[in-house]
Tab-separated table of C-alpha atoms and ligand atoms in Angstrom:
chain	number	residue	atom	x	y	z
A	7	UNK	CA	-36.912	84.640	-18.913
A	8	UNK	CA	-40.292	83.499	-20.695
A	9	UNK	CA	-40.786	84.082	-24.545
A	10	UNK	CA	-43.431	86.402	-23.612
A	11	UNK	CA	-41.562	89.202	-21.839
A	12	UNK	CA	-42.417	92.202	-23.575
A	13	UNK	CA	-41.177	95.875	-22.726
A	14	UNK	CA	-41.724	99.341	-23.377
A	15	UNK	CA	-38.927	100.313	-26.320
A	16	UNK	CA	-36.161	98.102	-25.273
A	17	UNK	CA	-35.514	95.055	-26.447
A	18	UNK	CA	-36.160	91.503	-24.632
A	19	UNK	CA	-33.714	88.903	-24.947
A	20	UNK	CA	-35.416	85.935	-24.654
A	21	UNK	CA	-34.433	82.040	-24.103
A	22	UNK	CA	-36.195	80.210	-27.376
A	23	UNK	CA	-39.667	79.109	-27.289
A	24	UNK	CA	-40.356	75.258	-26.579
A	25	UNK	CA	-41.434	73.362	-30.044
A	26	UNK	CA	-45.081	72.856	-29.916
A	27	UNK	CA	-46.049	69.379	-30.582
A	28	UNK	CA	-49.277	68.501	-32.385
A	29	UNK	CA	-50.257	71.112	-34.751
A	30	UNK	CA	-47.150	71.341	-38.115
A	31	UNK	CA	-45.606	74.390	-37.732
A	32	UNK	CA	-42.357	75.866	-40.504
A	33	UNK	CA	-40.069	75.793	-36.890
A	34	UNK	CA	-40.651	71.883	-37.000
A	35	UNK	CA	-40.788	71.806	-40.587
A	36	UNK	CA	-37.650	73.359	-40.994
A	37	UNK	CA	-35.891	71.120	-38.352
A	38	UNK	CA	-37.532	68.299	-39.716
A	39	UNK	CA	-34.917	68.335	-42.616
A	40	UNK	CA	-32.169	70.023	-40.689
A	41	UNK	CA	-31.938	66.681	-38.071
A	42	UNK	CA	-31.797	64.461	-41.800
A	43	UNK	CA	-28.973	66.853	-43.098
A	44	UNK	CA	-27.043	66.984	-39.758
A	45	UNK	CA	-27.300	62.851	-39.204
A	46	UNK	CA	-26.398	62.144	-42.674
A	47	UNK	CA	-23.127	64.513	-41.943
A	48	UNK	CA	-22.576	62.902	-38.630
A	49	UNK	CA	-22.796	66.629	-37.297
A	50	UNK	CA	-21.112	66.696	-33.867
A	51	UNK	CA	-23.543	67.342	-30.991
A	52	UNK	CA	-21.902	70.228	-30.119
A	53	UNK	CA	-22.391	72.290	-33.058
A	54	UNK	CA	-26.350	70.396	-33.577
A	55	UNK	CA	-26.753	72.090	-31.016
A	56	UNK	CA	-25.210	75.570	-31.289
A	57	UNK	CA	-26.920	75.460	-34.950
A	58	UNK	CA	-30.404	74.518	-33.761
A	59	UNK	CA	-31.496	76.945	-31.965
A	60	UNK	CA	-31.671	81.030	-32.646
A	61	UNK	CA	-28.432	83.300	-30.933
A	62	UNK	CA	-30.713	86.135	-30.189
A	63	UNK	CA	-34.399	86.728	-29.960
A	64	UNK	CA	-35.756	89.792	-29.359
A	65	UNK	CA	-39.485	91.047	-28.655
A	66	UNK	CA	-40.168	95.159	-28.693
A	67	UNK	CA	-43.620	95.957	-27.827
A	68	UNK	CA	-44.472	98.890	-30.454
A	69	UNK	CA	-47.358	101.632	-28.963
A	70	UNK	CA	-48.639	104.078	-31.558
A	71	UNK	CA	-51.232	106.470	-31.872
A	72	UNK	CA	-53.595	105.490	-34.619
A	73	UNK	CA	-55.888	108.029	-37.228
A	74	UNK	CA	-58.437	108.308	-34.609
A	75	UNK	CA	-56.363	108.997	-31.738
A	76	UNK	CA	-56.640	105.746	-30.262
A	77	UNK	CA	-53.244	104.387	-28.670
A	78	UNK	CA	-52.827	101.018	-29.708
A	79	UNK	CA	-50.034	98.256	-28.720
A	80	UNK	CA	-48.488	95.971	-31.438
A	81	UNK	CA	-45.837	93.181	-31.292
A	82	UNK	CA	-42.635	92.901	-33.118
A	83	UNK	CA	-40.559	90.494	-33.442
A	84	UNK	CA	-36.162	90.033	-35.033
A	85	UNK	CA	-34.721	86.791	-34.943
A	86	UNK	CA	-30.969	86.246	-35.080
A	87	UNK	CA	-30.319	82.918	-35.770
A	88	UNK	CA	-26.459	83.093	-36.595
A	89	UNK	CA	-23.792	85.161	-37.467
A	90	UNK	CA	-21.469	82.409	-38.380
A	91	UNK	CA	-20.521	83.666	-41.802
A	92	UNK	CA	-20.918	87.149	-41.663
A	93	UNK	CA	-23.735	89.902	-40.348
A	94	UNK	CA	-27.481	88.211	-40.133
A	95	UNK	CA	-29.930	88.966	-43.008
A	96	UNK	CA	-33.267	88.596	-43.642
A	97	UNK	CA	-36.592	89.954	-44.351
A	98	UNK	CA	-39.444	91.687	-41.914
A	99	UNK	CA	-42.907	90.296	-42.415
A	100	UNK	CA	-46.107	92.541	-41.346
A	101	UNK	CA	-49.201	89.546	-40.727
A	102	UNK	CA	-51.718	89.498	-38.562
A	103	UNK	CA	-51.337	86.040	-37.438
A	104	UNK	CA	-47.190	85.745	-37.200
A	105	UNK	CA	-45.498	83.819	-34.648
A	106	UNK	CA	-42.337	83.689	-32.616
A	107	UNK	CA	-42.452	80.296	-34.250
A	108	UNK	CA	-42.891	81.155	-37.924
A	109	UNK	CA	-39.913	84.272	-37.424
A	110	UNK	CA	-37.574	81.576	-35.681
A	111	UNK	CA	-38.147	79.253	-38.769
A	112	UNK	CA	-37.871	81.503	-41.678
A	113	UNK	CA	-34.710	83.217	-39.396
A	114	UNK	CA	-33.062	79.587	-39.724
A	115	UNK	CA	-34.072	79.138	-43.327
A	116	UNK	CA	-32.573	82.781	-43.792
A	117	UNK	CA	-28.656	80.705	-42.728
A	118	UNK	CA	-29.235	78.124	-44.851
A	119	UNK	CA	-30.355	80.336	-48.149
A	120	UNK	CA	-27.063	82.730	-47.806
A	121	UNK	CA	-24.890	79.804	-47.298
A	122	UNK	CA	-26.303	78.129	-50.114
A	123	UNK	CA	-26.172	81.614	-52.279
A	124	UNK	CA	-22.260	81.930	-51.043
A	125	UNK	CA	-23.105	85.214	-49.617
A	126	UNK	CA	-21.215	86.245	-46.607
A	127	UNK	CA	-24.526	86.785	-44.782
A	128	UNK	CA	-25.896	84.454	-41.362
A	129	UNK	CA	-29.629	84.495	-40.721
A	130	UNK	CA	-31.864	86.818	-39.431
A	131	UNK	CA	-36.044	87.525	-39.636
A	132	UNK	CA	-38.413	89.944	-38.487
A	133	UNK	CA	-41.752	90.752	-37.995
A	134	UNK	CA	-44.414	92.923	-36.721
A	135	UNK	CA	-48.165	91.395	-35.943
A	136	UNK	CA	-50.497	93.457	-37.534
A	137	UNK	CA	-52.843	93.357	-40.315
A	138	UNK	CA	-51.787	96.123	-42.934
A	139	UNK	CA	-54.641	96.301	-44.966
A	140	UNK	CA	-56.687	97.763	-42.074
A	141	UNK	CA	-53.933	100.635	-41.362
A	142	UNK	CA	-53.384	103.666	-43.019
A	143	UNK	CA	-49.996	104.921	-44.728
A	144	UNK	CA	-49.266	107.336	-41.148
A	145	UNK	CA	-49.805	104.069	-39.128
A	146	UNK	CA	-47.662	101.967	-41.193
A	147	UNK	CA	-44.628	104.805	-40.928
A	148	UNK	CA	-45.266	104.925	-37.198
A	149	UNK	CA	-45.361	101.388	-36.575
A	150	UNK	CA	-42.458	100.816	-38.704
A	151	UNK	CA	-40.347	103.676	-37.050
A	152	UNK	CA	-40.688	102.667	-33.572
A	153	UNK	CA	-40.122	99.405	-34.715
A	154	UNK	CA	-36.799	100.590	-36.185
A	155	UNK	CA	-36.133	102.385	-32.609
A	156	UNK	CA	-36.454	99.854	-30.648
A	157	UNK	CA	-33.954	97.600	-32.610
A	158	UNK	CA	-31.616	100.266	-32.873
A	159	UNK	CA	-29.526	97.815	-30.931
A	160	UNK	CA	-29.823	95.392	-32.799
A	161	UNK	CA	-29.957	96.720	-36.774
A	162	UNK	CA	-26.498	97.548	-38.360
A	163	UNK	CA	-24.988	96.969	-41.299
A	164	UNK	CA	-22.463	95.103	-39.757
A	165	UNK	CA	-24.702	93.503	-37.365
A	166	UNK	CA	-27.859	92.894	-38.861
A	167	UNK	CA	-29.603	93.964	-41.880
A	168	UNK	CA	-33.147	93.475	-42.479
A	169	UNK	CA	-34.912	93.326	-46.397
A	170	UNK	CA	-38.797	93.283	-47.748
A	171	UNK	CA	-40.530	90.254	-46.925
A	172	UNK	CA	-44.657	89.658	-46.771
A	173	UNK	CA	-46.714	92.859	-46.715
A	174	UNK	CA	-43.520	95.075	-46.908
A	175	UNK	CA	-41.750	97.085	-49.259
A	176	UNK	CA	-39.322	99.497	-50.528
A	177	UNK	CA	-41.292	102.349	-48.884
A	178	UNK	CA	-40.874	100.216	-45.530
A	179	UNK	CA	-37.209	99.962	-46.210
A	180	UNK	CA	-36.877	103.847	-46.810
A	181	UNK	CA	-38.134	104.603	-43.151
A	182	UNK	CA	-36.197	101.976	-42.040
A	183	UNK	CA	-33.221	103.455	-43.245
A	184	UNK	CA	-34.248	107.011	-42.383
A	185	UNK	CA	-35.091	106.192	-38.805
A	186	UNK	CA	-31.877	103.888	-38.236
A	187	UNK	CA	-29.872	107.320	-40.010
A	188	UNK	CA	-31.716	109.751	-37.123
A	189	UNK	CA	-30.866	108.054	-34.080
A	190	UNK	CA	-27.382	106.846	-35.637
A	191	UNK	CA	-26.764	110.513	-36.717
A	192	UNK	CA	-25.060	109.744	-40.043
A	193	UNK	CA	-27.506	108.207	-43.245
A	194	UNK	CA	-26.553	104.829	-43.525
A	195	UNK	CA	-27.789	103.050	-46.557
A	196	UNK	CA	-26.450	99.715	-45.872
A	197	UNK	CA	-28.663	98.858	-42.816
A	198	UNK	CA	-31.025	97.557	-44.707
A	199	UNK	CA	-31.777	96.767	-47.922
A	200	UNK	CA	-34.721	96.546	-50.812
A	201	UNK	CA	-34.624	99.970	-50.731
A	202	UNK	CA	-36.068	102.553	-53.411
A	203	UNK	CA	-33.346	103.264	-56.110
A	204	UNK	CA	-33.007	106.974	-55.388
A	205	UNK	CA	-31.701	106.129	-51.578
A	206	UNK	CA	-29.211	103.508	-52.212
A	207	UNK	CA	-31.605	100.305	-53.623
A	208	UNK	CA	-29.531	98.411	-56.611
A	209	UNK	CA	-31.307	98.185	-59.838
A	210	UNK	CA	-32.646	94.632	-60.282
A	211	UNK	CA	-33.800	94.628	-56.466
A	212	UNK	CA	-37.442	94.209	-57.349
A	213	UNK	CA	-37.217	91.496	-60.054
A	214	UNK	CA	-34.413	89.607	-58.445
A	215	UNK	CA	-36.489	86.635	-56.152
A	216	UNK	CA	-38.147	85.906	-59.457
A	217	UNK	CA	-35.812	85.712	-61.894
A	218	UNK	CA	-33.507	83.512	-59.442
A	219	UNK	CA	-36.657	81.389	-59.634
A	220	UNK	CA	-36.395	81.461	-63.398
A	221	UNK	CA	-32.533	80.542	-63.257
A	222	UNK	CA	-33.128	77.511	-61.074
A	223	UNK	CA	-35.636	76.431	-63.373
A	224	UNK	CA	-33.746	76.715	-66.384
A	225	UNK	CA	-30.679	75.012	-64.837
A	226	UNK	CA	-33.404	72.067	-63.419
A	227	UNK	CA	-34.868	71.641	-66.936
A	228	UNK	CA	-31.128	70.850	-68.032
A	229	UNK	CA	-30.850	68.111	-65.835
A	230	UNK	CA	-33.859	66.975	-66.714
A	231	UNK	CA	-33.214	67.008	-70.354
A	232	UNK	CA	-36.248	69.694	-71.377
A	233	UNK	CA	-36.108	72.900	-73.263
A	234	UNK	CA	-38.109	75.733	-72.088
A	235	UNK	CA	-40.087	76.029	-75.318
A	236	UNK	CA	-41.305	72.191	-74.392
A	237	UNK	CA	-42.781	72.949	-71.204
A	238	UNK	CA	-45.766	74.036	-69.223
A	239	UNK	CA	-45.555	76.305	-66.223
A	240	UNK	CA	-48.137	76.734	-63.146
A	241	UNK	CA	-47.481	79.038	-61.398
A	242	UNK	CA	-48.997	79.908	-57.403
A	243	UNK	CA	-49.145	83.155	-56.282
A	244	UNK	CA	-49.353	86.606	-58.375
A	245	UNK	CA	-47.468	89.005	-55.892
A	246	UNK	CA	-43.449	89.838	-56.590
A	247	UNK	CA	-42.368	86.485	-56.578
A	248	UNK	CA	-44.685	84.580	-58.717
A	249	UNK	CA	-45.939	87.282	-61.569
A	250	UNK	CA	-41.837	88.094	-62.301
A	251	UNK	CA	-41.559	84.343	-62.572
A	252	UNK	CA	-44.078	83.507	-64.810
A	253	UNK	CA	-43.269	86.767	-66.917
A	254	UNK	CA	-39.590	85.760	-67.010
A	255	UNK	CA	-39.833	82.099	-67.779
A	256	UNK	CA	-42.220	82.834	-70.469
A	257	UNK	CA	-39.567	85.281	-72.047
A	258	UNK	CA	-37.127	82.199	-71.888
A	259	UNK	CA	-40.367	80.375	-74.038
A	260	UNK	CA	-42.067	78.106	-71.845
A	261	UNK	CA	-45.961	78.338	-71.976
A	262	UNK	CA	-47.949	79.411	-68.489
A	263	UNK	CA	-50.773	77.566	-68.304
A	264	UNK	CA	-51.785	78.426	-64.518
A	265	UNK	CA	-52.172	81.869	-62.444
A	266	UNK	CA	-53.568	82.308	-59.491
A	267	UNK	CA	-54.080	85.024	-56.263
A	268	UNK	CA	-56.141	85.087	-53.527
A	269	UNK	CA	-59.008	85.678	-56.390
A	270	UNK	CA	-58.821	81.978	-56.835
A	271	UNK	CA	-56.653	79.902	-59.938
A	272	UNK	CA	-57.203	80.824	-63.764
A	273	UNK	CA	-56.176	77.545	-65.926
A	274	UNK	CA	-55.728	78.084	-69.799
A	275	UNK	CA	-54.224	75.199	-71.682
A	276	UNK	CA	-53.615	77.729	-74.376
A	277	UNK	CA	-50.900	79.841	-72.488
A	278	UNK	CA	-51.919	82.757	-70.630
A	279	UNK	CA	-51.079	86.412	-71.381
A	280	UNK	CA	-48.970	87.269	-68.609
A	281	UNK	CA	-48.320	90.564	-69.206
A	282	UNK	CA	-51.487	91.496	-69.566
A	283	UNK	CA	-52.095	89.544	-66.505
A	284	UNK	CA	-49.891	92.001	-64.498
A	285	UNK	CA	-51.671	94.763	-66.093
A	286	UNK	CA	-54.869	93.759	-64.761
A	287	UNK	CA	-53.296	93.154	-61.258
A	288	UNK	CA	-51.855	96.580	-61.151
A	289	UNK	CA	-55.585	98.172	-62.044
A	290	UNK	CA	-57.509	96.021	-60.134
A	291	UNK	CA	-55.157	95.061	-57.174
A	292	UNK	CA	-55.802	91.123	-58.320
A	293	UNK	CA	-56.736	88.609	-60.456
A	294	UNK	CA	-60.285	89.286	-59.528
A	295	UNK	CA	-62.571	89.667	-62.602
A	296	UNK	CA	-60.364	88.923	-65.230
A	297	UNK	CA	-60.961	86.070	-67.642
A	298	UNK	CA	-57.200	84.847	-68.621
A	299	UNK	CA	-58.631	81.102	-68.578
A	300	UNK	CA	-61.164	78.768	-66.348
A	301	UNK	CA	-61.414	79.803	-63.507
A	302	UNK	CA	-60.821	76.955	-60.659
A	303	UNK	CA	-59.451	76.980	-57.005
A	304	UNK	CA	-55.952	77.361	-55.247
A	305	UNK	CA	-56.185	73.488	-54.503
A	306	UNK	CA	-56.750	72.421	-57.805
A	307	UNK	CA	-54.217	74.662	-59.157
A	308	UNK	CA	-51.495	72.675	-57.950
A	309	UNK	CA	-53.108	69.491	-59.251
A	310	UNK	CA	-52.958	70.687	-62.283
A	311	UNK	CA	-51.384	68.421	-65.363
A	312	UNK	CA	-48.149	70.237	-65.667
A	313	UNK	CA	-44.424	69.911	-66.214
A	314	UNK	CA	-43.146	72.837	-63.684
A	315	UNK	CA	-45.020	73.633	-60.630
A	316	UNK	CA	-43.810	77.142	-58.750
A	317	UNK	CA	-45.737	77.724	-55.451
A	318	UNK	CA	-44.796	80.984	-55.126
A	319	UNK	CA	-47.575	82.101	-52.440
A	320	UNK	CA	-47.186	80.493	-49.082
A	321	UNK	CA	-46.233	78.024	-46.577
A	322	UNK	CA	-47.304	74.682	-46.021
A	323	UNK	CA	-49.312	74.705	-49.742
A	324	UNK	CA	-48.188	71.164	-50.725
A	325	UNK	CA	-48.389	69.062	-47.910
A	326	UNK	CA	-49.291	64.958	-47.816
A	327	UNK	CA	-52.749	65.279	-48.734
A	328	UNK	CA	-52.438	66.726	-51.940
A	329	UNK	CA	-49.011	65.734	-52.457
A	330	UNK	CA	-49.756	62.465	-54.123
A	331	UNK	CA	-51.880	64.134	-56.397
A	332	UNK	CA	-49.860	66.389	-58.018
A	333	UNK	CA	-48.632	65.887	-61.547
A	334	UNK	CA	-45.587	68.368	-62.245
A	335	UNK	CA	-42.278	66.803	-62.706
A	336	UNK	CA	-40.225	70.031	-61.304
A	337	UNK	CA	-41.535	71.947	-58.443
A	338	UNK	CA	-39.795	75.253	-58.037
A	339	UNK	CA	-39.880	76.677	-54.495
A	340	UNK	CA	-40.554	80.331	-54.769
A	341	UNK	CA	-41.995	81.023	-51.992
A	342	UNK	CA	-40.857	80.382	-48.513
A	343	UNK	CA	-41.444	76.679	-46.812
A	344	UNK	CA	-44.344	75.832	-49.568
A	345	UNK	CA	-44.016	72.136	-49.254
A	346	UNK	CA	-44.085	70.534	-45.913
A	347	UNK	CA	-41.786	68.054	-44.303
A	348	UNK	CA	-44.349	65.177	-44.400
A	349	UNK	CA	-44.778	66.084	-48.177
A	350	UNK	CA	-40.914	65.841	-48.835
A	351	UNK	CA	-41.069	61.290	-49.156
A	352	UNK	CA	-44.457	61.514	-51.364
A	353	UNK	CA	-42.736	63.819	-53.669
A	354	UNK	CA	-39.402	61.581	-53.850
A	355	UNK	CA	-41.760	58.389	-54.689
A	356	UNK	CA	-42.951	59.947	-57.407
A	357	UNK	CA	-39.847	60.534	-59.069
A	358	UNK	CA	-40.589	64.705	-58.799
A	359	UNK	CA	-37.660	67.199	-58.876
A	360	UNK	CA	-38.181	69.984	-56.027
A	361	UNK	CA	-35.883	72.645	-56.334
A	362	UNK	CA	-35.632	73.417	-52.510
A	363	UNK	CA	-36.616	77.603	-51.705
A	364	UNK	CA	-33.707	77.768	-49.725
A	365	UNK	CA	-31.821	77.477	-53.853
A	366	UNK	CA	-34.789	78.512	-55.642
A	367	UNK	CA	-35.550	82.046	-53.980
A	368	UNK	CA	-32.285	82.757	-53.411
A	369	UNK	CA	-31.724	85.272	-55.762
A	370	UNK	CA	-33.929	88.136	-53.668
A	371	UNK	CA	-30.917	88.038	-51.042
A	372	UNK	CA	-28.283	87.736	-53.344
A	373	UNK	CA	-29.584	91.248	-54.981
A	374	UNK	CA	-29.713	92.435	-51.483
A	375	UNK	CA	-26.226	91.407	-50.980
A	376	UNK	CA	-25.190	93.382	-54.396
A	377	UNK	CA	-27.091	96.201	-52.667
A	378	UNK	CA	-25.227	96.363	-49.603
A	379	UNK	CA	-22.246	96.043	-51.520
A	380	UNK	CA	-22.526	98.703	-53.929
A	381	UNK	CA	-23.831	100.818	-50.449
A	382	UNK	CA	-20.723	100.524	-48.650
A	383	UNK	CA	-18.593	100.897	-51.707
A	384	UNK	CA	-20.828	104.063	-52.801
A	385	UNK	CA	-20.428	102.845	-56.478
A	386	UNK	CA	-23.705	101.184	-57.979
A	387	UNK	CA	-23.532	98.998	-60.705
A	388	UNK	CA	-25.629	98.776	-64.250
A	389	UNK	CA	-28.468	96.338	-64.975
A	390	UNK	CA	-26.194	94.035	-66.860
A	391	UNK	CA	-23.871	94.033	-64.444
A	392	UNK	CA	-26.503	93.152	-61.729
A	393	UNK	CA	-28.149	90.279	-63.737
A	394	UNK	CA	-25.007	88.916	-64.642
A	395	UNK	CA	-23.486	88.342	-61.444
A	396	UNK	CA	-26.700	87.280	-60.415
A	397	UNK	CA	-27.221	84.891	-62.864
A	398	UNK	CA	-23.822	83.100	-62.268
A	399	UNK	CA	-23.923	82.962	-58.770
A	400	UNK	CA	-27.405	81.359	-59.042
A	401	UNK	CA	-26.388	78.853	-61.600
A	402	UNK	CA	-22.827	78.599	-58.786
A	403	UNK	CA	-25.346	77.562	-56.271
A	404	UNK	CA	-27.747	74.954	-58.239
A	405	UNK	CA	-24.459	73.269	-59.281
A	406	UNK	CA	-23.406	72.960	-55.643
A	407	UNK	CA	-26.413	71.598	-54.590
A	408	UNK	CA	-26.601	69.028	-57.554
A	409	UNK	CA	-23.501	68.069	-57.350
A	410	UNK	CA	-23.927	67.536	-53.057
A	411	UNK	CA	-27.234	65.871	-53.535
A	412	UNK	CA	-25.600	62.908	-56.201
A	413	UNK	CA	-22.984	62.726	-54.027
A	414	UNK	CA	-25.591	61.897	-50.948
A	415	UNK	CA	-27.722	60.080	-53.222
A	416	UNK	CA	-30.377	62.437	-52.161
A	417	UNK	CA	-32.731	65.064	-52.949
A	418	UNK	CA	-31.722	68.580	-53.477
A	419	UNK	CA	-33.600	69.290	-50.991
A	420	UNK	CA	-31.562	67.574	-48.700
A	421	UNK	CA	-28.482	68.448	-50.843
A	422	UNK	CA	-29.068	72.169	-50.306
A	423	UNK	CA	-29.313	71.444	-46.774
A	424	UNK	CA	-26.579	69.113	-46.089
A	425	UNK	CA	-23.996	71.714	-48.346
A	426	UNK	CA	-25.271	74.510	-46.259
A	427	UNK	CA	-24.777	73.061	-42.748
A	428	UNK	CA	-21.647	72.106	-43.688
A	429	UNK	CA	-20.484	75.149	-44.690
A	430	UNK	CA	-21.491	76.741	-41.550
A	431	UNK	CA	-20.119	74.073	-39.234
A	432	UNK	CA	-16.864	74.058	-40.782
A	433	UNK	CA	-16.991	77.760	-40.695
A	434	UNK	CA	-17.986	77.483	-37.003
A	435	UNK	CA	-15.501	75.024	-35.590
A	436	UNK	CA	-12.626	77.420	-37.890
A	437	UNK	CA	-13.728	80.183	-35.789
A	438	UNK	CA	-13.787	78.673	-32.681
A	439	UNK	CA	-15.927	78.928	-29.496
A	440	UNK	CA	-15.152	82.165	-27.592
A	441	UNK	CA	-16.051	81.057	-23.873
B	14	LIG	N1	-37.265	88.224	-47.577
B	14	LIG	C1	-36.416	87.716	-48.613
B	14	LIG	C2	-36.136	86.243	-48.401
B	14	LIG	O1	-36.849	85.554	-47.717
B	14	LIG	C3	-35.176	88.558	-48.802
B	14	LIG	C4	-34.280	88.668	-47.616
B	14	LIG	C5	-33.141	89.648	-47.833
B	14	LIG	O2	-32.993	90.151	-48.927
B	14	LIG	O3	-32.430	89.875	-46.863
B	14	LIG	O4	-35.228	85.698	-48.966
């Protein structure tokens, strides 16, 4: 069967796309570091193998009727890469421009994170290619619920359970869940999670991907031998991710120097308000117009003089170009895939720290793991209670990865790889092949 087979409501199970040479894309990326991990671990070719490529991949083709009346055909797209260690998680992404590709990628990435956050979770991703910000709230609920229909299949909270990612949100989540409840005939919170709090979403949900970023920070700057209060902050990317970072970390008392959206970078040597930052994104829907320091451009943002760099935004921001220019001594991977593979060496010449995303943004999916958790057991837990489980399992998981990279001589990157694959083989050869 060809990647391309689309149908009507049902899903396609598809063999997995070829790799496309030429052009980087986060599949290659990702797989450039998983081959490093899996030699340096001697992985048996076997289970290379069985770990490379995706279990299930499924296509729905999603027809709605649009404001005007219009019917119009979109794509979506789930990605089950494994279900070694438990029911596959991950994010669904709305973008114009998505690929089988990118969702196979991020669905692997998706393994490595929960097996790095010691959540009993494999890896899953979604996605639907459209451009949100040219469809109403009526499309977006249609789109999303036939979406939902057609993966009825496939969703399940012991089967697979899908979260926010880009361009979706807790209102996404809520039809998710209410569509998944209607053909299922029961409600059933834990099929998904990143849901409002009033139907089942755990309190520190929202905040969670950032302040794991702020954790792995904190627990980097240790090892490096700085204090929050000594250091300077950039940060890349204003959404979720990147304005609870910079909010948080400031808390702890290090000064943000950098901001920046799709507006453009705002540089102020000073320390920038953040706060008041998020204020002004809230009114004004960016950064756009404001004046919380010079104003320069995404690219020189991240050559900015700095001691902690977060890309927070997108993939493929730091890549061997600009890599040699850049002058933090931590990067912290909030985002997804920021720095790519050919970037990786630079970075390790210059003696910079990279706190890998698969550690550093772990702490969205950990909350969503609380979430589930507290669904099934009906019981939901306090703020404290959240934070503090998720602050110890964070700090859990940058101590395995230190500790696995020294022990490999290595990067962390390649430490938070090599500890996750090994985890999952071991878990896979205990298990057993069934066939
Ligand atoms: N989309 C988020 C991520 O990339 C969260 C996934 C989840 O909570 O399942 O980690």
């Amino acid at each position: 069967m060809s990647d391309k087979d689309i149908t009507n409501g049902t899903p396609t199970y598809v063999e997995p796309a070829p790799v496309h040479h030429g052009e980087p894309n986060p599949f290659e990326s990702m797989m450039a570091r998983f081959d490093k991990a899996a030699e340096i671990l001697n992985l048996e070719k076997g289970v290379y193998e069985y770990l490379q490529k995706p279990v299930k991949q499924v296509i729905v083709s999603i027809p709605i009727q649009m404001d005007n009346g219009e019917i119009k055909v979109f794509e979506g797209y789930r990605v089950i890469h494994d279900n070694i260690l438990g029911p596959s998680k991950g994010g669904i992404r709305y973008a114009p421009d998505v690929t089988l590709d990118e969702v196979k990628a991020l669905a692997s990435w998706m393994t490595w994170k929960c097996a790095v956050a010691n959540i009993p979770f494999g890896g899953a991703k979604g996605a639907v290619k459209c451009d949100p910000s040219v469809l109403s709230k009526v499309e977006l609920e249609k789109i999303t619920r036939r979406y939902t229909a057609n993966m009825f299949s496939v969703f399940g909270p012991d089967m697979d359970i899908p979260a926010p990612d880009m361009n979706t949100n807790e209102q996404t989540m809520a039809w998710i869940m209410d569509t998944y409840s209607m053909h299922a005939q029961r409600t059933e919170t834990a099929v998904v999670t990143g849901k409002p709090l009033i139907i089942g979403g755990s309190l520190g949900r929202v905040e969670a991907t950032g302040r794991g970023v702020m954790i792995s920070t904190l627990e980097a700057l240790k090892k490096l031998g700085l204090e929050p209060y000594d250091v300077n902050v950039v940060v890349q990317g204003f959404g979720n991710v990147g304005s609870i970072t910079a909010r948080l970390l400031k808390e702890q008392g290090c000064k943000i120097t950098g901001i920046s959206d799709i507006s453009g970078g705002y540089y102020n040597k000073k320390g920038i308000d953040v706060d008041a930052a998020i204020d002004h994104c809230k009114k004004n829907k960016s950064l756009k117009n404001s004046n919380f320091g010079e104003k320069i451009t995404n690219e020189e943002l991240l050559e900015l003089e700095c001691d902690v760099l977060a890309p927070c935004a997108k993939e493929d921001q730091i890549d061997k170009d600009n890599a040699p220019n850049i002058k933090a001594k931590l990067i912290i991977e909030g985002a997804n895939g920021p720095t790519s593979a050919d970037a990786d060496d630079i970075l390790k010449e210059k003696g910079i720290m990279v706190v890998p995303d698969i550690l550093a943004n772990a702490g969205g999916v950990t909350v969503s793991y609380f979430e589930w958790v507290q669904n099934r057991l009906g019981y939901y837990w306090d703020i404290d209670d959240v934070n503090r489980r998720h602050d110890r399992m964070m700090s859990e998981a940058f101590e395995n990865v230190y500790e696995t990279a020294s022990k490999y001589r290595t990067t962390l990157r390649l430490g938070a790889y090599i500890f996750a694959i090994d985890k999952v083989a071991k878990t896979l050869v205990l298990r057993g092949i069934y066939g």
